Coordinates of C-alpha atoms and ligand atoms in Angstrom, one line a residue:
X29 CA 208.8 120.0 132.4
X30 CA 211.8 121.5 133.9
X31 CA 212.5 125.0 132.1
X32 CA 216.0 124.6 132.8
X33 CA 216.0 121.8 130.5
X34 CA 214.9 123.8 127.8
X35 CA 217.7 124.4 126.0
X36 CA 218.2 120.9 125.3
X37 CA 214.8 121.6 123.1
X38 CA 214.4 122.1 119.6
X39 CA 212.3 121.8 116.8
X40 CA 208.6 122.8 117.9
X41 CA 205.8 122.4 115.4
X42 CA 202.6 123.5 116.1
X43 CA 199.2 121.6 114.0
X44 CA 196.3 124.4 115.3
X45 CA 193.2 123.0 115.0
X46 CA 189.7 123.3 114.9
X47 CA 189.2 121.8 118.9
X48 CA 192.9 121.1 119.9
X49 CA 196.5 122.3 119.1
X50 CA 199.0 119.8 119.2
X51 CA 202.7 120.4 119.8
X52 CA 205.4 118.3 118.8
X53 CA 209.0 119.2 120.0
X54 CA 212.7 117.6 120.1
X55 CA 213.9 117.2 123.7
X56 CA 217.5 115.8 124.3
X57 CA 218.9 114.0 127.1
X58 CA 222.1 115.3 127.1
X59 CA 224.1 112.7 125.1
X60 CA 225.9 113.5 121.8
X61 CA 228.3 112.0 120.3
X62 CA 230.3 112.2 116.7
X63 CA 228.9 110.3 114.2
X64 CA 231.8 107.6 113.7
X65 CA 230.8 108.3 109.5
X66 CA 231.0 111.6 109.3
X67 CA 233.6 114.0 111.7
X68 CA 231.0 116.4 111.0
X69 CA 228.2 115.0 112.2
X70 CA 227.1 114.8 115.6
X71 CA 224.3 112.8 116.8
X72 CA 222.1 114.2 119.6
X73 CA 220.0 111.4 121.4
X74 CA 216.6 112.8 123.1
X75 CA 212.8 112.2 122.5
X76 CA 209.7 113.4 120.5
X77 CA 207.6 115.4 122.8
X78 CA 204.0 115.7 122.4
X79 CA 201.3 118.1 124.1
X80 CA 197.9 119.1 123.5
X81 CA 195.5 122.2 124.8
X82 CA 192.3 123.0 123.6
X83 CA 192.1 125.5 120.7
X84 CA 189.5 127.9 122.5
X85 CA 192.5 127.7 125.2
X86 CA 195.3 129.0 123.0
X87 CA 196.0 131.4 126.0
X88 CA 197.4 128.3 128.3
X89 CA 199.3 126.7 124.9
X90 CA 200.9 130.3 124.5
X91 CA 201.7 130.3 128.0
X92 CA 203.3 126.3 128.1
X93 CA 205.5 127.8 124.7
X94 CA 206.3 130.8 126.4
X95 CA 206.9 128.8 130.2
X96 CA 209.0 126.2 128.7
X97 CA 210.7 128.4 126.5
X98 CA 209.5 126.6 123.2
X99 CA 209.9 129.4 121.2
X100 CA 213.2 129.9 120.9
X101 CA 213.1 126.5 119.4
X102 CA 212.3 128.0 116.2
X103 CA 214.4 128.8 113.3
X104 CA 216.0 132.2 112.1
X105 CA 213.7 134.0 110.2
X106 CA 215.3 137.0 107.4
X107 CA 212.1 139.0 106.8
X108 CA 211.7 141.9 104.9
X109 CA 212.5 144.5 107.0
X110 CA 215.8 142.8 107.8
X111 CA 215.4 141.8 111.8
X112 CA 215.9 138.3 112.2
X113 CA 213.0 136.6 113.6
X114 CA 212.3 133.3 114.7
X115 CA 209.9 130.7 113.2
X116 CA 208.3 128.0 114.2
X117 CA 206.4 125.2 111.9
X118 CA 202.7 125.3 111.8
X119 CA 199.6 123.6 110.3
X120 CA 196.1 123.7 110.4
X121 CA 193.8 126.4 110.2
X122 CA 195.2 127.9 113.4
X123 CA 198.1 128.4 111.8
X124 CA 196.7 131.3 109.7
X125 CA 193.9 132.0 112.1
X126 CA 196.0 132.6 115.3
X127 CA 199.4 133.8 113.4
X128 CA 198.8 137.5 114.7
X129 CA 198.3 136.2 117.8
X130 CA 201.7 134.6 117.9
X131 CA 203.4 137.2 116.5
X132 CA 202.3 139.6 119.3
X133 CA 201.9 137.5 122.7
X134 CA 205.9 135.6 121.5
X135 CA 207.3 137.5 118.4
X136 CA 207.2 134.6 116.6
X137 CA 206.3 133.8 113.4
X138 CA 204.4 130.7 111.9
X139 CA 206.1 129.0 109.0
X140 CA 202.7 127.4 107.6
X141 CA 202.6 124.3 105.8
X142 CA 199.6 122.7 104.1
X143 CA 197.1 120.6 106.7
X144 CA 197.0 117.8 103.7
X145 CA 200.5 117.9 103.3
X146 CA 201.2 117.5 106.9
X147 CA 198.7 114.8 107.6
X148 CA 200.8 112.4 105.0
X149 CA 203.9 113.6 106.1
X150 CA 203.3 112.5 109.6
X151 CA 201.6 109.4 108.5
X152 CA 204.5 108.5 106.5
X153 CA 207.4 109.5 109.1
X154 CA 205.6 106.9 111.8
X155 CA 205.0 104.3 109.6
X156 CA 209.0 104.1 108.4
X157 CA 210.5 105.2 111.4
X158 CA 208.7 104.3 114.2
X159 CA 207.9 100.2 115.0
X160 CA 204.9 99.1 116.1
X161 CA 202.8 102.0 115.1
X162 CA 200.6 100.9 113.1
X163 CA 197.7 98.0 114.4
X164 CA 194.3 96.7 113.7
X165 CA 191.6 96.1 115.9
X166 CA 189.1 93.6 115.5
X167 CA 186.9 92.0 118.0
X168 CA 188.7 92.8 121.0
X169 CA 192.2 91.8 119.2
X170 CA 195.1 94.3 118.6
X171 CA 197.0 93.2 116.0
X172 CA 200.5 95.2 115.4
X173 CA 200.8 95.6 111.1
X174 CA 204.6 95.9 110.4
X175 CA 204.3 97.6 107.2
X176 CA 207.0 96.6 104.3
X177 CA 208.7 100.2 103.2
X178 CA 208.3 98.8 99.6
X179 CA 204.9 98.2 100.0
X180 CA 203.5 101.1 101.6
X181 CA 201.4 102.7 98.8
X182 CA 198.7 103.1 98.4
X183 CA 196.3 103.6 100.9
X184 CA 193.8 106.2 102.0
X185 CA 193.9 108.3 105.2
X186 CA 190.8 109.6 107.1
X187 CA 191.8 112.3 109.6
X188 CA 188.9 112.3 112.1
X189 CA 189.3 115.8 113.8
X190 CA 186.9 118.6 114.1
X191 CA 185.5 117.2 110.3
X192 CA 187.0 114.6 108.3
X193 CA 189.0 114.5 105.4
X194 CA 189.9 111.6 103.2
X195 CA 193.2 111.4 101.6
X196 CA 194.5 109.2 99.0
X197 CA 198.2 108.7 99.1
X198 CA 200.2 107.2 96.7
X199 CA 204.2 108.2 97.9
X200 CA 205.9 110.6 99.5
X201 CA 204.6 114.1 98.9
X202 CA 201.9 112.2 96.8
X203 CA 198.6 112.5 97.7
X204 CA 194.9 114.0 96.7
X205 CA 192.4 114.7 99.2
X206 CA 189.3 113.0 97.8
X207 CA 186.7 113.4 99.8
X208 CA 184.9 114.6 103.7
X209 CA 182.9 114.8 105.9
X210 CA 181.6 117.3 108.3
X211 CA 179.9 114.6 110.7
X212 CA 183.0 114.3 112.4
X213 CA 185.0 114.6 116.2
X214 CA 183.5 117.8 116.5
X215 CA 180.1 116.5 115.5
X216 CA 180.2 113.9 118.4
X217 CA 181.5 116.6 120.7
X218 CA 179.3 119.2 120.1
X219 CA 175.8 117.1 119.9
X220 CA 177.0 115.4 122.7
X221 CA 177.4 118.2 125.1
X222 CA 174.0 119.5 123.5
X223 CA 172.2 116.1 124.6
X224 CA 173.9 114.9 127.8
X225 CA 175.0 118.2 129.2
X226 CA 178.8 116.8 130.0
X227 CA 180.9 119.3 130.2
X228 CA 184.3 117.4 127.9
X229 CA 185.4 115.0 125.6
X230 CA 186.5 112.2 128.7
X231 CA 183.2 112.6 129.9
X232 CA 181.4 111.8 127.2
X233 CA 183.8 109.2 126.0
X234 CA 183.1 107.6 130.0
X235 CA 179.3 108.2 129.6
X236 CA 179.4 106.3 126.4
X237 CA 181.2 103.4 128.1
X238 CA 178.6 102.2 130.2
X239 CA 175.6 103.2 127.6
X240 CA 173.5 101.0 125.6
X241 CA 172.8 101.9 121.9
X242 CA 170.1 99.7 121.7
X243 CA 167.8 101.8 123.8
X244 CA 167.6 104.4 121.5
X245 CA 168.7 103.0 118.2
X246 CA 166.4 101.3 115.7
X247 CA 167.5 97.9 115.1
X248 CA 166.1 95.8 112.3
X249 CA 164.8 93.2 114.4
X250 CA 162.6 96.5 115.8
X251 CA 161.1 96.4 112.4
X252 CA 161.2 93.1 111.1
X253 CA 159.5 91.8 114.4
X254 CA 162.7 90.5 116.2
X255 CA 163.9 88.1 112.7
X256 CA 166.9 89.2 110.7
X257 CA 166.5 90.8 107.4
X258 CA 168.5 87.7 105.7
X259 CA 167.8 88.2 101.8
X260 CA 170.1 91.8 101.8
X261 CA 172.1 90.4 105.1
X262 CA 171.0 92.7 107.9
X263 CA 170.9 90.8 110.5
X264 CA 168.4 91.4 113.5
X265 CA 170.8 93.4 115.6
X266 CA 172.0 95.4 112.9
X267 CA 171.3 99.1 113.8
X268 CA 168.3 100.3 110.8
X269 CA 168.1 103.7 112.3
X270 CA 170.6 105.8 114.6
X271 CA 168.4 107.3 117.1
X272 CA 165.2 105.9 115.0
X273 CA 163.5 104.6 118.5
X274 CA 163.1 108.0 120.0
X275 CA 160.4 108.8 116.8
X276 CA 157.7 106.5 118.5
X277 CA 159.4 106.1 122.4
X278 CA 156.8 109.0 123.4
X279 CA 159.8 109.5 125.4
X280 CA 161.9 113.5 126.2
X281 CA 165.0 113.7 125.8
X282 CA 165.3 113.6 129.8
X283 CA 163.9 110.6 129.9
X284 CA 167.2 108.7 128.4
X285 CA 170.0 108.5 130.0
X286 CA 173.2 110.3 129.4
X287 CA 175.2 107.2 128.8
X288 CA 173.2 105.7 126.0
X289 CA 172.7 108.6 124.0
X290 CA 176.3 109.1 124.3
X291 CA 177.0 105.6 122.9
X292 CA 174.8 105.5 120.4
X293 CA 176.4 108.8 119.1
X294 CA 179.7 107.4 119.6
X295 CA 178.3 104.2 117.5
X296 CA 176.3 106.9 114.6
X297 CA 179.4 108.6 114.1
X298 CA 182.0 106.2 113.9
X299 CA 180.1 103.7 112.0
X300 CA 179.3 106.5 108.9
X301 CA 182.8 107.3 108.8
X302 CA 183.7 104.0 108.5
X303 CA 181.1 103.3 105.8
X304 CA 182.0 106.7 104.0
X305 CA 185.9 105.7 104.3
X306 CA 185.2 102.1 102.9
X307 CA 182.8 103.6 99.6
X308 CA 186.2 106.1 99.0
X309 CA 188.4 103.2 99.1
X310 CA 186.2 101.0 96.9
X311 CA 186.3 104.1 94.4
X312 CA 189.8 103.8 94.0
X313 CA 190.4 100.0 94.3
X314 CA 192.7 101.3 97.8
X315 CA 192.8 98.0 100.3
X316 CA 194.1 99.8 103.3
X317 CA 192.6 102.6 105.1
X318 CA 194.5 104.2 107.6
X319 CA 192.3 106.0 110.3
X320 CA 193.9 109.0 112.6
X321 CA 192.9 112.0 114.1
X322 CA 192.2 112.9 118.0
X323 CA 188.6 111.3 117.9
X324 CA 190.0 108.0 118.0
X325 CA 191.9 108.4 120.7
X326 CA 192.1 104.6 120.7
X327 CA 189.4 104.4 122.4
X328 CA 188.2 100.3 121.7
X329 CA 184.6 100.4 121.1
X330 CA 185.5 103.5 118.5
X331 CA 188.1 101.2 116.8
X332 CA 185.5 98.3 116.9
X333 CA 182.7 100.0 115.6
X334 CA 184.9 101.5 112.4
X335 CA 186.5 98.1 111.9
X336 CA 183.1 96.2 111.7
X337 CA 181.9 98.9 109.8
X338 CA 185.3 98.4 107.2
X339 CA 184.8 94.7 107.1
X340 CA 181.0 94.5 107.3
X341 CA 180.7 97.0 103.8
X342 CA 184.2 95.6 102.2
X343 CA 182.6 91.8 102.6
X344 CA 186.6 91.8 104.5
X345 CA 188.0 92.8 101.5
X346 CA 189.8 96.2 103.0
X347 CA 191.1 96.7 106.5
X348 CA 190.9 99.6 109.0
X349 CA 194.5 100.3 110.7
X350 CA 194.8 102.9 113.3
X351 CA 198.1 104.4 114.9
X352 CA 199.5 104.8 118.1
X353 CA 200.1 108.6 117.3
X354 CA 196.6 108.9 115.5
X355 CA 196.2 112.6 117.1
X356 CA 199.7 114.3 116.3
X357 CA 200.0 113.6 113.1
X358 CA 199.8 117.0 111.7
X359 CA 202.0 118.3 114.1
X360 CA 204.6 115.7 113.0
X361 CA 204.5 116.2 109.6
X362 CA 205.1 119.8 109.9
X363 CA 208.0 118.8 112.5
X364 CA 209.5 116.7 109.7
X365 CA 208.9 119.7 107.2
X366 CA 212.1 121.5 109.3
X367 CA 214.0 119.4 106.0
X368 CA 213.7 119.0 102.9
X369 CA 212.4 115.6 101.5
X370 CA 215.7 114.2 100.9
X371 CA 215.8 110.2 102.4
X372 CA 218.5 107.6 102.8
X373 CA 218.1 104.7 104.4
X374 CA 220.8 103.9 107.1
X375 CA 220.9 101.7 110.0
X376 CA 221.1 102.6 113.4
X377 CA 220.5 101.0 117.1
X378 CA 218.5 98.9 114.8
X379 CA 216.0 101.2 113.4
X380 CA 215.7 102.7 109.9
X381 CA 217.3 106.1 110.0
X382 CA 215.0 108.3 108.0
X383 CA 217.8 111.1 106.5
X384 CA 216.6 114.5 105.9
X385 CA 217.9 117.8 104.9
X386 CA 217.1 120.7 107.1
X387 CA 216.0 123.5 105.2
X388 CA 216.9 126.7 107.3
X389 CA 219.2 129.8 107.1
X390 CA 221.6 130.9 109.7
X391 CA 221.1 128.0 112.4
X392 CA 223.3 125.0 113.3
X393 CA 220.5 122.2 112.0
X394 CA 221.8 121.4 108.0
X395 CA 221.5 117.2 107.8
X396 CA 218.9 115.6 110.2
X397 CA 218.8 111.5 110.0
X398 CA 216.3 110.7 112.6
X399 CA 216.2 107.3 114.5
X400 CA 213.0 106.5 116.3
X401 CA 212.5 103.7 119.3
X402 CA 209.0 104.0 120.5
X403 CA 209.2 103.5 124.4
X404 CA 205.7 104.4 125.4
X405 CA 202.5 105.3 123.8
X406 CA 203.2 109.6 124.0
X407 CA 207.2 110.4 123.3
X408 CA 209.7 108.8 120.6
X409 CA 212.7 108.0 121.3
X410 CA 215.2 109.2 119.0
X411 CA 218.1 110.8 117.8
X412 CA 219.0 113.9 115.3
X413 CA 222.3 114.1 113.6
X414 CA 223.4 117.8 113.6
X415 CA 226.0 118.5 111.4
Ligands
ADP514 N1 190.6 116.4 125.2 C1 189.8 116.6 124.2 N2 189.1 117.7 124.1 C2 188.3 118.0 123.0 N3 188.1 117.1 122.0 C3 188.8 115.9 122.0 C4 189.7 115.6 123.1 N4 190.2 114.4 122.9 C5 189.7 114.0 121.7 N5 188.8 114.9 121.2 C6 188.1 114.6 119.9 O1 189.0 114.9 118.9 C7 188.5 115.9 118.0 C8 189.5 116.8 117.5 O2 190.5 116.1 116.9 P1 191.8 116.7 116.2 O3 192.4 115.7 115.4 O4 192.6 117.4 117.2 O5 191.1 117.8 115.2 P2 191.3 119.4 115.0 O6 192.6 119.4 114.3 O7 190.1 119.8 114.2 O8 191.3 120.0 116.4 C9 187.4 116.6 118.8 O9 186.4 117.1 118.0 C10 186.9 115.5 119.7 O10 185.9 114.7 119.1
PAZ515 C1 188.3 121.8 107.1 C2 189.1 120.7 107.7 C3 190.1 120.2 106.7 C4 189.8 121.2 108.9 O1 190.5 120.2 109.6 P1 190.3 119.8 111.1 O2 190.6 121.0 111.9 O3 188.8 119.4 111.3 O4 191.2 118.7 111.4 C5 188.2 119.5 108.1 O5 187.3 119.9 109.1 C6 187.4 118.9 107.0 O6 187.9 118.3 106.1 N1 186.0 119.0 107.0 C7 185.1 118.3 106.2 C8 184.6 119.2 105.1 C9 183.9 118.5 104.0 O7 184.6 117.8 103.2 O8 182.7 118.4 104.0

């Protein structure tokens, strides 16, 4: 990025992790123009921004802020001892963990709002303001869900991050975490470095691509003497026992390769949080589960395996979506927490205009209706109406 452009940036929010921080910022092009309904209103076209670093890097995220000038991006801040400060929205556990931190290395402070909170805030924001978010994936086939406004509720969220949590949602602002689970991104991460010795997340997600999980995985047919299991519907491929093989291979662990422990990690993980997500939906009678969180990384075989796993346990009966933002939507949630929760509907350049009231002190931001035009898979087109 150009730090001469950076005053054309506003808006950062921070969602700081357990394994990444994700930034989200406002970046206009230059354009405004007067809002031909209002004389007060003037509309400011630009793009959502996203980055990511990795939490045990925070010193490279504070130095992109602090490069870019992203701080100033913040909002006045009265604290008690009556020098304005700026703030910047945050989530996440970093956002009390590292707040010091902040404070010292940029004089900032983090605004913190709830991790929950942000997760449906985000989930919601995308799914009414951005097309073609939200997909499927099933057998190889991406299927984009255009999801009716009127009908978006309810449905459960499961964040896969460092752990997962389970959210069911039920309107704006209206949710209840209802369940977890600590097998998670950072579960895959972490045993994965410990058994293949790569050194990051790509490499590991690479290794698993050309891996075999059959070479360590217990199948049914392994115990059932190569026939299916027909009378409770396992079939012969079905997987009995992640991992189950290396019990009675005689083998060490250096004797497998890399790539197929990696997948059938990979295949472990996702598959339990698909089975976990399905039992959470059956509990509360939800038919859509919405999956997010940077472990996806919509990654196909991932998506697969938690799709089958959906459809396999539901008899098809619920369906797994996933979203092209999956991994920023904390971060957007606490960007769209810069306003109150105060929507109108308009129309605009053919996109729902979600209205929202800014909530700060002393800056120029009062009314924001933000249009969204997704151009590629990373930034949002869009527009903020200053007023
Ligand atoms: N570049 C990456 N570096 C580390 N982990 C990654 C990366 N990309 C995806 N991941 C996966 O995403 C998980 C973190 O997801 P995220 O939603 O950011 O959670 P958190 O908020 O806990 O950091 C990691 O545990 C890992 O499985
Ligand atoms: C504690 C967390 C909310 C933190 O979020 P994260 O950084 O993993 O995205 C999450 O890791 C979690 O929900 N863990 C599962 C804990 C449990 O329910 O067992």
């Amino acid at each position: 990025m150009d730090p001469a452009a950076t005053s054309q940036i506003s808006h950062l929010a921070l969602d700081i992790g357990g394994t990444l921080i994700k930034l989200v910022y406002f970046s206009a092009n230059g354009d405004h123009c007067e809002d031909s309904r209002s004389n007060e209103i003037s509309v400011v076209h630009g793009k959502l921004c996203f980055a990511k670093f990795e939490t045990k890097k925070i010193d490279d995220c504070l130095e992109f802020i602090r490069f870019n000038i992203l701080h100033h991006s913040g909002v006045q801040h009265l604290n008690g001892m009556a020098h304005d400060k700026l703030s910047v929205k945050a989530t996440g556990g970093g956002a009390f963990k590292f707040a010091d931190l902040f404070k010292e290395k940029l004089g900032i402070l983090l605004d913190k709002e709830d991790e929950m909170c942000s997760l449906v805030g985000g989930v919601n924001f995308l799914l009414k303001t951005v097309p073609r978010e939200a997909f499927t994936y099933l057998d190889g086939q991406k299927e984009f869900v255009e999801i009716d406004h009127n009908d978006l509720y309810p449905y459960l969220l499961v964040n896969i991050g460092s752990g997962v949590s389970m959210i069911k949602v039920d309107g704006d602002g209206k949710y209840e975490r209802i369940s977890g689970t600590s097998l998670g991104g950072g579960t895959f991460l972490g045993l994965g470095k410990l058994l293949t010795k790569c050194e990051s997340f790509d490499e590991l997600l690479e290794l698993s691509h050309h891996g075999n999980n059959r070479v360590i995985d217990m199948l049914v047919g392994d115990i059932y003497g190569g026939t299916d299991y027909s009378k409770i519907g396992l079939s012969s491929t079905a997987i009995a026992s992640s991992f189950g093989k290396a019990i009675s291979d005689g083998k060490e662990l250096e004797d497998y390769q890399p790539e197929d422990v990696a997948r059938s990690l990979l295949r472990m993980i996702s598959n339990n949080i698909g089975q976990i997500a399905y039992l959470n939906a059956l509990r509360f009678g939800l038919k859509r589960i919405l999956f997010g969180g940077f472990f996806i990384r919509g990654l196909e075989y991932t998506m697969d395996t938690i799709s089958v796993a959906v459809h396999f346990w539901s008899r098809g009966e619920a369906k797994a979506m996933f979203l092209r933002h999956e991994g920023f939507l904390g971060a957007l949630g606490a960007f769209t927490s810069y306003k109150t929760q105060s929507h109108n509907d308009l129309k605009s350049n053919q996109h729902t205009v979600q209205r929202a009231i800014l909530n700060c002190s002393g800056d120029n931001f009062r009314h924001i209706p933000v249009t969204s035009n997704l151009n590629d898979s990373e930034t949002i087109e869009c527009s903020i109406s200053l007023v």
